[in-house]
Amino acid sequence: THGALIGDSFFVGAGLGATILLTDNELDTRSDRYNDVTTKAVMIPLYADMRYTFGSYDATIRPFVDLKLGASLLVSNDYVAVGDRYIDNDRAMAYISPTFGVRFSTSAGIGINLGVTYNLISQRLYYYDDYDYYYHYYNYDGAILHAIGARLQIEW
């Protein structure tokens, strides 16, 4: 993430990351719709980042709240099986990641942020299906991935 500190407490920036997805489910090999399906994937989230740090600027330990909003791109196989749904690499996914944590300041000017984060990656798929010899437009809700985890960030 690269950005700027506004005042003593508010940070705004943009960045990218990497997410490794490992799913454990049974693939439907009878389906001819998904020829290149996997249960392992790499995703690259591109996001805007906003963080507010509470307390005095001179304090060594300060709580913070952080929000990353953007899109995540699948950079592996055409489709990834997630439960009974699929993620398609032709479409971007919504990416939302709020974090609540604590910032530790060092004497060298380096900040270490440690927090609890929630990651939400969602994709809505649309496809055509054949019904009574005519093509009808159907809405297929794609996979929704969410997880709670820990985030460690180092600032300089």
mmCIF file with all atom_site columns, C-alpha atoms in Angstrom:
data_model
loop_
_atom_site.group_PDB
_atom_site.id
_atom_site.type_symbol
_atom_site.label_atom_id
_atom_site.label_alt_id
_atom_site.label_comp_id
_atom_site.label_asym_id
_atom_site.label_entity_id
_atom_site.label_seq_id
_atom_site.pdbx_PDB_ins_code
_atom_site.Cartn_x
_atom_site.Cartn_y
_atom_site.Cartn_z
_atom_site.occupancy
_atom_site.B_iso_or_equiv
_atom_site.pdbx_formal_charge
_atom_site.auth_seq_id
_atom_site.auth_comp_id
_atom_site.auth_asym_id
_atom_site.auth_atom_id
_atom_site.pdbx_PDB_model_num
ATOM 1   C CA . THR A 1 1   ? 0.000   0.000   0.000   1.00 0.00 ? 1   THR A CA 1
ATOM 2   C CA . HIS A 1 2   ? 1.280   3.433   -0.886  1.00 0.00 ? 2   HIS A CA 1
ATOM 3   C CA . GLY A 1 3   ? -0.353  6.630   0.334   1.00 0.00 ? 3   GLY A CA 1
ATOM 4   C CA . ALA A 1 4   ? -0.181  9.698   2.510   1.00 0.00 ? 4   ALA A CA 1
ATOM 5   C CA . LEU A 1 5   ? -0.791  10.571  6.144   1.00 0.00 ? 5   LEU A CA 1
ATOM 6   C CA . ILE A 1 6   ? -3.301  13.401  6.559   1.00 0.00 ? 6   ILE A CA 1
ATOM 7   C CA . GLY A 1 7   ? -2.757  15.065  9.905   1.00 0.00 ? 7   GLY A CA 1
ATOM 8   C CA . ASP A 1 8   ? -1.605  12.792  12.718  1.00 0.00 ? 8   ASP A CA 1
ATOM 9   C CA . SER A 1 9   ? -4.261  10.100  12.435  1.00 0.00 ? 9   SER A CA 1
ATOM 10  C CA . PHE A 1 10  ? -5.777  9.584   8.967   1.00 0.00 ? 10  PHE A CA 1
ATOM 11  C CA . PHE A 1 11  ? -4.047  7.600   6.198   1.00 0.00 ? 11  PHE A CA 1
ATOM 12  C CA . VAL A 1 12  ? -5.310  7.273   2.604   1.00 0.00 ? 12  VAL A CA 1
ATOM 13  C CA . GLY A 1 13  ? -3.660  5.160   -0.055  1.00 0.00 ? 13  GLY A CA 1
ATOM 14  C CA . ALA A 1 14  ? -3.946  2.455   -2.690  1.00 0.00 ? 14  ALA A CA 1
ATOM 15  C CA . GLY A 1 15  ? -2.333  -0.928  -3.000  1.00 0.00 ? 15  GLY A CA 1
ATOM 16  C CA . LEU A 1 16  ? -2.381  -4.526  -4.087  1.00 0.00 ? 16  LEU A CA 1
ATOM 17  C CA . GLY A 1 17  ? -1.968  -7.832  -2.342  1.00 0.00 ? 17  GLY A CA 1
ATOM 18  C CA . ALA A 1 18  ? -1.985  -11.581 -2.889  1.00 0.00 ? 18  ALA A CA 1
ATOM 19  C CA . THR A 1 19  ? -4.510  -14.145 -1.720  1.00 0.00 ? 19  THR A CA 1
ATOM 20  C CA . ILE A 1 20  ? -3.969  -17.898 -1.999  1.00 0.00 ? 20  ILE A CA 1
ATOM 21  C CA . LEU A 1 21  ? -7.211  -19.886 -2.066  1.00 0.00 ? 21  LEU A CA 1
ATOM 22  C CA . LEU A 1 22  ? -7.266  -23.592 -1.225  1.00 0.00 ? 22  LEU A CA 1
ATOM 23  C CA . THR A 1 23  ? -10.749 -25.132 -1.305  1.00 0.00 ? 23  THR A CA 1
ATOM 24  C CA . ASP A 1 24  ? -11.748 -28.634 -0.340  1.00 0.00 ? 24  ASP A CA 1
ATOM 25  C CA . ASN A 1 25  ? -14.766 -29.864 -2.273  1.00 0.00 ? 25  ASN A CA 1
ATOM 26  C CA . GLU A 1 26  ? -15.891 -32.436 -4.807  1.00 0.00 ? 26  GLU A CA 1
ATOM 27  C CA . LEU A 1 27  ? -15.629 -31.214 -8.399  1.00 0.00 ? 27  LEU A CA 1
ATOM 28  C CA . ASP A 1 28  ? -18.536 -31.969 -10.732 1.00 0.00 ? 28  ASP A CA 1
ATOM 29  C CA . THR A 1 29  ? -16.679 -33.665 -13.586 1.00 0.00 ? 29  THR A CA 1
ATOM 30  C CA . ARG A 1 30  ? -19.929 -34.368 -15.457 1.00 0.00 ? 30  ARG A CA 1
ATOM 31  C CA . SER A 1 31  ? -20.429 -30.693 -16.275 1.00 0.00 ? 31  SER A CA 1
ATOM 32  C CA . ASP A 1 32  ? -19.182 -29.593 -19.696 1.00 0.00 ? 32  ASP A CA 1
ATOM 33  C CA . ARG A 1 33  ? -19.671 -25.923 -18.787 1.00 0.00 ? 33  ARG A CA 1
ATOM 34  C CA . TYR A 1 34  ? -16.440 -25.829 -16.793 1.00 0.00 ? 34  TYR A CA 1
ATOM 35  C CA . ASN A 1 35  ? -13.589 -27.459 -18.681 1.00 0.00 ? 35  ASN A CA 1
ATOM 36  C CA . ASP A 1 36  ? -10.728 -25.959 -16.696 1.00 0.00 ? 36  ASP A CA 1
ATOM 37  C CA . VAL A 1 37  ? -11.745 -26.198 -13.028 1.00 0.00 ? 37  VAL A CA 1
ATOM 38  C CA . THR A 1 38  ? -9.452  -26.296 -10.004 1.00 0.00 ? 38  THR A CA 1
ATOM 39  C CA . THR A 1 39  ? -9.669  -26.073 -6.213  1.00 0.00 ? 39  THR A CA 1
ATOM 40  C CA . LYS A 1 40  ? -6.495  -23.975 -5.855  1.00 0.00 ? 40  LYS A CA 1
ATOM 41  C CA . ALA A 1 41  ? -6.118  -20.362 -6.966  1.00 0.00 ? 41  ALA A CA 1
ATOM 42  C CA . VAL A 1 42  ? -4.196  -17.118 -6.625  1.00 0.00 ? 42  VAL A CA 1
ATOM 43  C CA . MET A 1 43  ? -6.058  -13.813 -6.451  1.00 0.00 ? 43  MET A CA 1
ATOM 44  C CA . ILE A 1 44  ? -4.644  -10.287 -6.599  1.00 0.00 ? 44  ILE A CA 1
ATOM 45  C CA . PRO A 1 45  ? -6.726  -7.671  -4.754  1.00 0.00 ? 45  PRO A CA 1
ATOM 46  C CA . LEU A 1 46  ? -6.387  -4.039  -5.931  1.00 0.00 ? 46  LEU A CA 1
ATOM 47  C CA . TYR A 1 47  ? -7.785  -1.640  -3.342  1.00 0.00 ? 47  TYR A CA 1
ATOM 48  C CA . ALA A 1 48  ? -8.146  1.813   -1.872  1.00 0.00 ? 48  ALA A CA 1
ATOM 49  C CA . ASP A 1 49  ? -6.982  1.894   1.748   1.00 0.00 ? 49  ASP A CA 1
ATOM 50  C CA . MET A 1 50  ? -8.240  4.186   4.526   1.00 0.00 ? 50  MET A CA 1
ATOM 51  C CA . ARG A 1 51  ? -6.993  3.976   8.115   1.00 0.00 ? 51  ARG A CA 1
ATOM 52  C CA . TYR A 1 52  ? -7.717  6.038   11.199  1.00 0.00 ? 52  TYR A CA 1
ATOM 53  C CA . THR A 1 53  ? -5.368  5.726   14.194  1.00 0.00 ? 53  THR A CA 1
ATOM 54  C CA . PHE A 1 54  ? -6.697  6.834   17.576  1.00 0.00 ? 54  PHE A CA 1
ATOM 55  C CA . GLY A 1 55  ? -4.780  8.532   20.376  1.00 0.00 ? 55  GLY A CA 1
ATOM 56  C CA . SER A 1 56  ? -1.827  10.879  20.598  1.00 0.00 ? 56  SER A CA 1
ATOM 57  C CA . TYR A 1 57  ? 0.700   10.879  17.730  1.00 0.00 ? 57  TYR A CA 1
ATOM 58  C CA . ASP A 1 58  ? 3.555   10.544  20.265  1.00 0.00 ? 58  ASP A CA 1
ATOM 59  C CA . ALA A 1 59  ? 2.106   7.410   21.893  1.00 0.00 ? 59  ALA A CA 1
ATOM 60  C CA . THR A 1 60  ? 3.991   4.143   21.384  1.00 0.00 ? 60  THR A CA 1
ATOM 61  C CA . ILE A 1 61  ? 0.827   2.023   21.205  1.00 0.00 ? 61  ILE A CA 1
ATOM 62  C CA . ARG A 1 62  ? -2.261  3.299   19.362  1.00 0.00 ? 62  ARG A CA 1
ATOM 63  C CA . PRO A 1 63  ? -5.455  1.467   18.311  1.00 0.00 ? 63  PRO A CA 1
ATOM 64  C CA . PHE A 1 64  ? -6.567  1.789   14.669  1.00 0.00 ? 64  PHE A CA 1
ATOM 65  C CA . VAL A 1 65  ? -9.371  0.887   12.273  1.00 0.00 ? 65  VAL A CA 1
ATOM 66  C CA . ASP A 1 66  ? -8.548  0.187   8.624   1.00 0.00 ? 66  ASP A CA 1
ATOM 67  C CA . LEU A 1 67  ? -10.747 -0.410  5.547   1.00 0.00 ? 67  LEU A CA 1
ATOM 68  C CA . LYS A 1 68  ? -9.615  -1.736  2.179   1.00 0.00 ? 68  LYS A CA 1
ATOM 69  C CA . LEU A 1 69  ? -12.154 -1.539  -0.695  1.00 0.00 ? 69  LEU A CA 1
ATOM 70  C CA . GLY A 1 70  ? -11.590 -2.643  -4.260  1.00 0.00 ? 70  GLY A CA 1
ATOM 71  C CA . ALA A 1 71  ? -11.580 -5.557  -6.665  1.00 0.00 ? 71  ALA A CA 1
ATOM 72  C CA . SER A 1 72  ? -9.835  -8.904  -6.663  1.00 0.00 ? 72  SER A CA 1
ATOM 73  C CA . LEU A 1 73  ? -8.615  -10.590 -9.851  1.00 0.00 ? 73  LEU A CA 1
ATOM 74  C CA . LEU A 1 74  ? -8.234  -14.340 -10.294 1.00 0.00 ? 74  LEU A CA 1
ATOM 75  C CA . VAL A 1 75  ? -4.874  -15.087 -11.947 1.00 0.00 ? 75  VAL A CA 1
ATOM 76  C CA . SER A 1 76  ? -5.021  -18.875 -12.158 1.00 0.00 ? 76  SER A CA 1
ATOM 77  C CA . ASN A 1 77  ? -7.335  -21.376 -13.883 1.00 0.00 ? 77  ASN A CA 1
ATOM 78  C CA . ASP A 1 78  ? -10.480 -20.330 -15.740 1.00 0.00 ? 78  ASP A CA 1
ATOM 79  C CA . TYR A 1 79  ? -12.780 -21.481 -12.926 1.00 0.00 ? 79  TYR A CA 1
ATOM 80  C CA . VAL A 1 80  ? -12.265 -22.245 -9.241  1.00 0.00 ? 80  VAL A CA 1
ATOM 81  C CA . ALA A 1 81  ? -14.749 -24.509 -7.473  1.00 0.00 ? 81  ALA A CA 1
ATOM 82  C CA . VAL A 1 82  ? -15.897 -23.109 -4.131  1.00 0.00 ? 82  VAL A CA 1
ATOM 83  C CA . GLY A 1 83  ? -18.502 -25.299 -2.462  1.00 0.00 ? 83  GLY A CA 1
ATOM 84  C CA . ASP A 1 84  ? -21.238 -25.785 -5.053  1.00 0.00 ? 84  ASP A CA 1
ATOM 85  C CA . ARG A 1 85  ? -20.346 -22.501 -6.814  1.00 0.00 ? 85  ARG A CA 1
ATOM 86  C CA . TYR A 1 86  ? -17.591 -21.359 -9.171  1.00 0.00 ? 86  TYR A CA 1
ATOM 87  C CA . ILE A 1 87  ? -15.391 -18.276 -9.507  1.00 0.00 ? 87  ILE A CA 1
ATOM 88  C CA . ASP A 1 88  ? -14.706 -17.153 -13.082 1.00 0.00 ? 88  ASP A CA 1
ATOM 89  C CA . ASN A 1 89  ? -11.382 -15.491 -14.003 1.00 0.00 ? 89  ASN A CA 1
ATOM 90  C CA . ASP A 1 90  ? -13.013 -13.329 -16.698 1.00 0.00 ? 90  ASP A CA 1
ATOM 91  C CA . ARG A 1 91  ? -14.688 -11.103 -14.106 1.00 0.00 ? 91  ARG A CA 1
ATOM 92  C CA . ALA A 1 92  ? -13.377 -9.055  -11.189 1.00 0.00 ? 92  ALA A CA 1
ATOM 93  C CA . MET A 1 93  ? -14.628 -9.769  -7.687  1.00 0.00 ? 93  MET A CA 1
ATOM 94  C CA . ALA A 1 94  ? -15.607 -7.218  -5.046  1.00 0.00 ? 94  ALA A CA 1
ATOM 95  C CA . TYR A 1 95  ? -13.008 -7.001  -2.261  1.00 0.00 ? 95  TYR A CA 1
ATOM 96  C CA . ILE A 1 96  ? -13.783 -5.633  1.223   1.00 0.00 ? 96  ILE A CA 1
ATOM 97  C CA . SER A 1 97  ? -11.402 -5.988  4.164   1.00 0.00 ? 97  SER A CA 1
ATOM 98  C CA . PRO A 1 98  ? -11.907 -4.094  7.440   1.00 0.00 ? 98  PRO A CA 1
ATOM 99  C CA . THR A 1 99  ? -9.275  -4.471  10.185  1.00 0.00 ? 99  THR A CA 1
ATOM 100 C CA . PHE A 1 100 ? -9.270  -3.509  13.861  1.00 0.00 ? 100 PHE A CA 1
ATOM 101 C CA . GLY A 1 101 ? -5.942  -3.508  15.621  1.00 0.00 ? 101 GLY A CA 1
ATOM 102 C CA . VAL A 1 102 ? -3.059  -1.846  17.402  1.00 0.00 ? 102 VAL A CA 1
ATOM 103 C CA . ARG A 1 103 ? -0.142  0.147   15.970  1.00 0.00 ? 103 ARG A CA 1
ATOM 104 C CA . PHE A 1 104 ? 3.250   -0.124  17.689  1.00 0.00 ? 104 PHE A CA 1
ATOM 105 C CA . SER A 1 105 ? 5.741   2.691   16.998  1.00 0.00 ? 105 SER A CA 1
ATOM 106 C CA . THR A 1 106 ? 9.479   2.060   17.227  1.00 0.00 ? 106 THR A CA 1
ATOM 107 C CA . SER A 1 107 ? 12.261  4.555   17.935  1.00 0.00 ? 107 SER A CA 1
ATOM 108 C CA . ALA A 1 108 ? 13.526  4.056   14.351  1.00 0.00 ? 108 ALA A CA 1
ATOM 109 C CA . GLY A 1 109 ? 10.263  5.465   12.944  1.00 0.00 ? 109 GLY A CA 1
ATOM 110 C CA . ILE A 1 110 ? 8.958   2.076   11.852  1.00 0.00 ? 110 ILE A CA 1
ATOM 111 C CA . GLY A 1 111 ? 5.353   1.216   12.635  1.00 0.00 ? 111 GLY A CA 1
ATOM 112 C CA . ILE A 1 112 ? 4.074   -2.309  13.170  1.00 0.00 ? 112 ILE A CA 1
ATOM 113 C CA . ASN A 1 113 ? 0.317   -2.828  12.793  1.00 0.00 ? 113 ASN A CA 1
ATOM 114 C CA . LEU A 1 114 ? -1.215  -5.979  14.219  1.00 0.00 ? 114 LEU A CA 1
ATOM 115 C CA . GLY A 1 115 ? -4.930  -6.587  13.896  1.00 0.00 ? 115 GLY A CA 1
ATOM 116 C CA . VAL A 1 116 ? -7.927  -8.837  13.406  1.00 0.00 ? 116 VAL A CA 1
ATOM 117 C CA . THR A 1 117 ? -9.326  -8.655  9.878   1.00 0.00 ? 117 THR A CA 1
ATOM 118 C CA . TYR A 1 118 ? -12.362 -9.828  7.965   1.00 0.00 ? 118 TYR A CA 1
ATOM 119 C CA . ASN A 1 119 ? -11.979 -10.546 4.245   1.00 0.00 ? 119 ASN A CA 1
ATOM 120 C CA . LEU A 1 120 ? -14.940 -10.651 1.884   1.00 0.00 ? 120 LEU A CA 1
ATOM 121 C CA . ILE A 1 121 ? -14.502 -11.519 -1.779  1.00 0.00 ? 121 ILE A CA 1
ATOM 122 C CA . SER A 1 122 ? -17.682 -11.814 -3.822  1.00 0.00 ? 122 SER A CA 1
ATOM 123 C CA . GLN A 1 123 ? -18.447 -12.429 -7.489  1.00 0.00 ? 123 GLN A CA 1
ATOM 124 C CA . ARG A 1 124 ? -21.787 -12.431 -9.283  1.00 0.00 ? 124 ARG A CA 1
ATOM 125 C CA . LEU A 1 125 ? -21.915 -14.473 -12.483 1.00 0.00 ? 125 LEU A CA 1
ATOM 126 C CA . TYR A 1 126 ? -24.391 -14.142 -15.328 1.00 0.00 ? 126 TYR A CA 1
ATOM 127 C CA . TYR A 1 127 ? -24.839 -16.761 -18.006 1.00 0.00 ? 127 TYR A CA 1
ATOM 128 C CA . TYR A 1 128 ? -27.138 -17.871 -20.820 1.00 0.00 ? 128 TYR A CA 1
ATOM 129 C CA . ASP A 1 129 ? -29.023 -21.123 -20.535 1.00 0.00 ? 129 ASP A CA 1
ATOM 130 C CA . ASP A 1 130 ? -31.026 -23.000 -23.177 1.00 0.00 ? 130 ASP A CA 1
ATOM 131 C CA . TYR A 1 131 ? -34.722 -23.380 -22.370 1.00 0.00 ? 131 TYR A CA 1
ATOM 132 C CA . ASP A 1 132 ? -37.446 -24.345 -24.905 1.00 0.00 ? 132 ASP A CA 1
ATOM 133 C CA . TYR A 1 133 ? -35.100 -23.680 -27.876 1.00 0.00 ? 133 TYR A CA 1
ATOM 134 C CA . TYR A 1 134 ? -34.642 -20.021 -26.871 1.00 0.00 ? 134 TYR A CA 1
ATOM 135 C CA . TYR A 1 135 ? -31.840 -18.421 -24.938 1.00 0.00 ? 135 TYR A CA 1
ATOM 136 C CA . HIS A 1 136 ? -32.961 -16.869 -21.674 1.00 0.00 ? 136 HIS A CA 1
ATOM 137 C CA . TYR A 1 137 ? -30.799 -14.641 -19.507 1.00 0.00 ? 137 TYR A CA 1
ATOM 138 C CA . TYR A 1 138 ? -30.356 -16.071 -16.023 1.00 0.00 ? 138 TYR A CA 1
ATOM 139 C CA . ASN A 1 139 ? -28.689 -14.613 -12.985 1.00 0.00 ? 139 ASN A CA 1
ATOM 140 C CA . TYR A 1 140 ? -26.287 -16.998 -11.288 1.00 0.00 ? 140 TYR A CA 1
ATOM 141 C CA . ASP A 1 141 ? -24.969 -15.878 -7.934  1.00 0.00 ? 141 ASP A CA 1
ATOM 142 C CA . GLY A 1 142 ? -21.277 -16.708 -7.903  1.00 0.00 ? 142 GLY A CA 1
ATOM 143 C CA . ALA A 1 143 ? -19.184 -17.642 -4.917  1.00 0.00 ? 143 ALA A CA 1
ATOM 144 C CA . ILE A 1 144 ? -18.863 -15.542 -1.799  1.00 0.00 ? 144 ILE A CA 1
ATOM 145 C CA . LEU A 1 145 ? -15.623 -16.067 0.112   1.00 0.00 ? 145 LEU A CA 1
ATOM 146 C CA . HIS A 1 146 ? -15.204 -14.742 3.608   1.00 0.00 ? 146 HIS A CA 1
ATOM 147 C CA . ALA A 1 147 ? -12.763 -15.340 6.397   1.00 0.00 ? 147 ALA A CA 1
ATOM 148 C CA . ILE A 1 148 ? -11.580 -13.897 9.687   1.00 0.00 ? 148 ILE A CA 1
ATOM 149 C CA . GLY A 1 149 ? -7.842  -13.720 10.199  1.00 0.00 ? 149 GLY A CA 1
ATOM 150 C CA . ALA A 1 150 ? -4.849  -11.805 11.483  1.00 0.00 ? 150 ALA A CA 1
ATOM 151 C CA . ARG A 1 151 ? -3.041  -9.034  9.613   1.00 0.00 ? 151 ARG A CA 1
ATOM 152 C CA . LEU A 1 152 ? 0.534   -7.884  10.172  1.00 0.00 ? 152 LEU A CA 1
ATOM 153 C CA . GLN A 1 153 ? 1.678   -4.694  8.427   1.00 0.00 ? 153 GLN A CA 1
ATOM 154 C CA . ILE A 1 154 ? 5.020   -2.918  8.609   1.00 0.00 ? 154 ILE A CA 1
ATOM 155 C CA . GLU A 1 155 ? 5.276   0.828   7.841   1.00 0.00 ? 155 GLU A CA 1
ATOM 156 C CA . TRP A 1 156 ? 8.341   2.916   7.154   1.00 0.00 ? 156 TRP A CA 1
#
